[in-house]
Tab-separated table of C-alpha atoms in Angstrom:
chain	number	residue	atom	x	y	z
A	431	MET	CA	105.298	114.204	91.612
A	432	GLN	CA	102.414	111.910	90.780
A	433	ILE	CA	102.595	108.705	88.715
A	434	ARG	CA	99.544	106.694	87.620
A	435	ASP	CA	98.785	103.818	85.276
A	436	ALA	CA	95.494	102.348	84.049
A	437	VAL	CA	94.205	98.895	83.192
A	438	ASP	CA	94.735	99.625	79.474
A	439	THR	CA	97.726	102.002	79.800
A	440	PRO	CA	100.898	100.908	81.598
A	441	PHE	CA	103.314	103.307	83.226
A	442	VAL	CA	106.937	102.355	82.554
A	443	GLY	CA	109.708	104.465	84.040
A	444	PHE	CA	113.053	103.231	82.686
A	445	ALA	CA	116.639	104.408	83.110
A	446	GLY	CA	119.704	102.884	81.477
A	447	GLY	CA	121.648	103.982	84.571
A	448	ASP	CA	120.502	105.502	87.857
A	449	LEU	CA	116.865	106.556	88.288
A	450	LEU	CA	115.855	109.426	90.580
A	451	VAL	CA	112.167	110.147	91.198
A	452	GLN	CA	111.976	113.383	93.194
A	453	GLY	CA	109.008	115.397	94.356
A	454	ASN	CA	109.988	118.247	96.633
A	455	GLU	CA	106.574	118.209	98.328
A	456	GLY	CA	105.670	114.584	97.677
A	457	VAL	CA	105.993	111.451	95.582
A	458	ASP	CA	102.736	109.574	94.982
A	459	ILE	CA	102.991	106.436	92.829
A	460	VAL	CA	100.039	104.164	92.034
A	461	ALA	CA	101.013	101.869	89.168
A	462	LEU	CA	99.606	98.395	89.822
A	463	SER	CA	96.673	98.318	87.388
A	464	HIS	CA	98.607	97.055	84.345
A	465	ALA	CA	100.890	93.989	84.426
A	466	ASP	CA	103.629	95.837	82.469
A	467	SER	CA	103.752	98.857	84.790
A	468	GLY	CA	106.786	99.522	86.949
A	469	LEU	CA	109.953	101.504	87.499
A	470	TYR	CA	113.162	99.976	86.116
A	471	SER	CA	116.807	101.012	86.386
A	472	TYR	CA	120.108	99.499	85.327
A	473	GLY	CA	121.702	101.442	88.183
A	474	ASP	CA	120.547	102.698	91.563
A	475	MET	CA	116.948	103.790	92.117
A	476	VAL	CA	116.073	106.595	94.545
A	477	LEU	CA	112.615	107.889	95.492
A	478	ARG	CA	113.156	111.279	97.150
A	479	SER	CA	110.757	113.600	98.949
A	480	GLU	CA	110.588	115.643	102.129
A	481	ASN	CA	107.379	113.776	103.050
A	482	PRO	CA	106.757	110.006	103.159
A	483	VAL	CA	106.730	108.462	99.671
A	484	GLY	CA	103.531	106.784	98.482
A	485	GLY	CA	104.784	103.838	96.517
A	486	ASP	CA	102.249	101.380	95.111
A	487	ALA	CA	104.332	99.916	92.280
A	488	HIS	CA	106.826	97.259	91.290
A	489	TYR	CA	110.448	98.425	91.366
A	490	TRP	CA	113.319	96.691	89.546
A	491	SER	CA	116.846	97.963	90.222
A	492	LEU	CA	120.145	96.433	89.151
A	493	GLY	CA	121.761	98.607	91.824
A	494	GLU	CA	120.486	99.814	95.176
A	495	PHE	CA	116.937	100.901	96.021
A	496	ARG	CA	116.537	103.802	98.467
A	497	VAL	CA	113.840	106.106	99.769
A	498	GLU	CA	115.328	109.425	100.890
A	499	THR	CA	114.405	112.832	102.223
A	500	LEU	CA	115.592	115.951	100.401
A	501	LYS	CA	118.498	116.040	102.877
A	502	ASP	CA	119.664	112.567	101.714
A	503	ASP	CA	118.572	110.921	104.990
A	504	LEU	CA	116.524	107.736	104.797
A	505	GLY	CA	112.854	108.488	104.127
A	506	SER	CA	109.633	106.608	104.794
A	507	LEU	CA	107.560	104.512	102.392
A	508	TYR	CA	103.820	103.911	102.663
A	509	SER	CA	101.578	101.783	100.497
A	510	PRO	CA	97.887	100.953	100.904
A	511	ASN	CA	98.188	98.069	98.413
A	512	ASP	CA	101.371	96.180	97.610
A	513	PRO	CA	104.832	97.445	96.712
A	514	ILE	CA	107.281	94.881	95.372
A	515	ILE	CA	110.962	95.786	95.375
A	516	PHE	CA	113.542	93.801	93.401
A	517	ALA	CA	117.125	95.057	93.838
A	518	ARG	CA	120.462	93.495	93.019
A	519	GLY	CA	122.029	95.637	95.741
A	520	ASP	CA	120.879	96.975	99.099
A	521	VAL	CA	117.349	98.137	99.903
A	522	SER	CA	117.165	101.053	102.366
A	523	PHE	CA	114.439	103.266	103.776
A	524	ASP	CA	113.625	104.489	107.272
A	525	ALA	CA	110.162	103.005	107.829
A	526	PHE	CA	107.263	101.265	106.091
A	527	LEU	CA	103.526	101.521	106.719
A	528	GLY	CA	101.076	99.660	104.505
A	529	ALA	CA	99.967	96.360	103.061
A	530	SER	CA	101.924	93.298	102.063
A	531	LEU	CA	105.508	94.490	101.575
A	532	HIS	CA	107.688	92.296	99.316
A	533	ILE	CA	111.455	92.817	99.123
A	534	PHE	CA	113.870	90.719	97.061
A	535	ALA	CA	117.387	92.034	97.673
A	536	GLY	CA	120.786	90.797	96.558
A	537	GLY	CA	122.328	92.888	99.331
A	538	GLU	CA	121.261	94.085	102.756
A	539	VAL	CA	117.798	95.289	103.754
A	540	ASN	CA	118.046	98.351	106.003
A	541	ILE	CA	114.788	99.624	107.568
A	542	PRO	CA	115.892	100.979	110.963
A	543	SER	CA	112.725	102.559	112.379
A	544	PHE	CA	109.766	100.232	111.837
A	545	ILE	CA	107.753	98.047	109.483
A	546	GLN	CA	103.996	98.018	110.077
A	547	VAL	CA	102.025	95.751	107.743
A	548	THR	CA	98.377	96.750	107.988
A	549	GLY	CA	96.780	94.108	105.776
A	550	ALA	CA	97.069	91.696	102.908
A	551	ASP	CA	97.625	92.466	99.236
A	552	THR	CA	94.210	93.801	98.197
A	553	ILE	CA	94.733	93.532	94.441
A	554	ALA	CA	96.657	90.272	94.098
A	555	GLY	CA	99.589	92.087	92.506
A	556	PHE	CA	102.315	89.586	93.339
A	557	PHE	CA	100.265	86.440	92.819
A	558	ARG	CA	98.108	87.742	89.964
A	559	GLY	CA	96.791	84.732	88.049
A	560	CYS	CA	98.336	82.326	90.521
A	561	ASN	CA	96.182	79.704	92.226
A	562	SER	CA	98.973	78.111	94.252
A	563	LEU	CA	102.734	78.147	94.660
A	564	ARG	CA	104.946	75.157	94.076
A	565	TRP	CA	108.715	75.577	94.365
A	566	ASN	CA	108.470	79.365	93.884
A	567	ARG	CA	106.406	79.049	90.709
A	568	CYS	CA	102.742	79.628	90.082
A	569	SER	CA	100.697	76.569	89.255
A	570	ASP	CA	97.047	76.116	88.398
């Protein structure tokens, strides 16, 4: 399963309930080029693959966010750029390798194996158009 966006073409994956993105051999998501791109669910969101999930995107879940293997165990997430995860519930995956991980969770964050941040956000995804922060808001 491969998902891509472009500067002039957003990718929007939306589910009115749970959202499952499954690639039996792999999930490879690169959707940070357009400000409107992202995956959105009113329920739980699961990225499922037997191999580590490539997840360069913004995720918005009103339920839980999970990365799983095909056997429903926790799976690994990697990202060379900057994933941002917003979840009303728990956020769970086995391990993370990549740049500048952002997690905003209303529940628990469960990453039992490891988190290895290899660098800063290379495309200014979270702070795009933001010169400084003041009280959690961008200011010029």
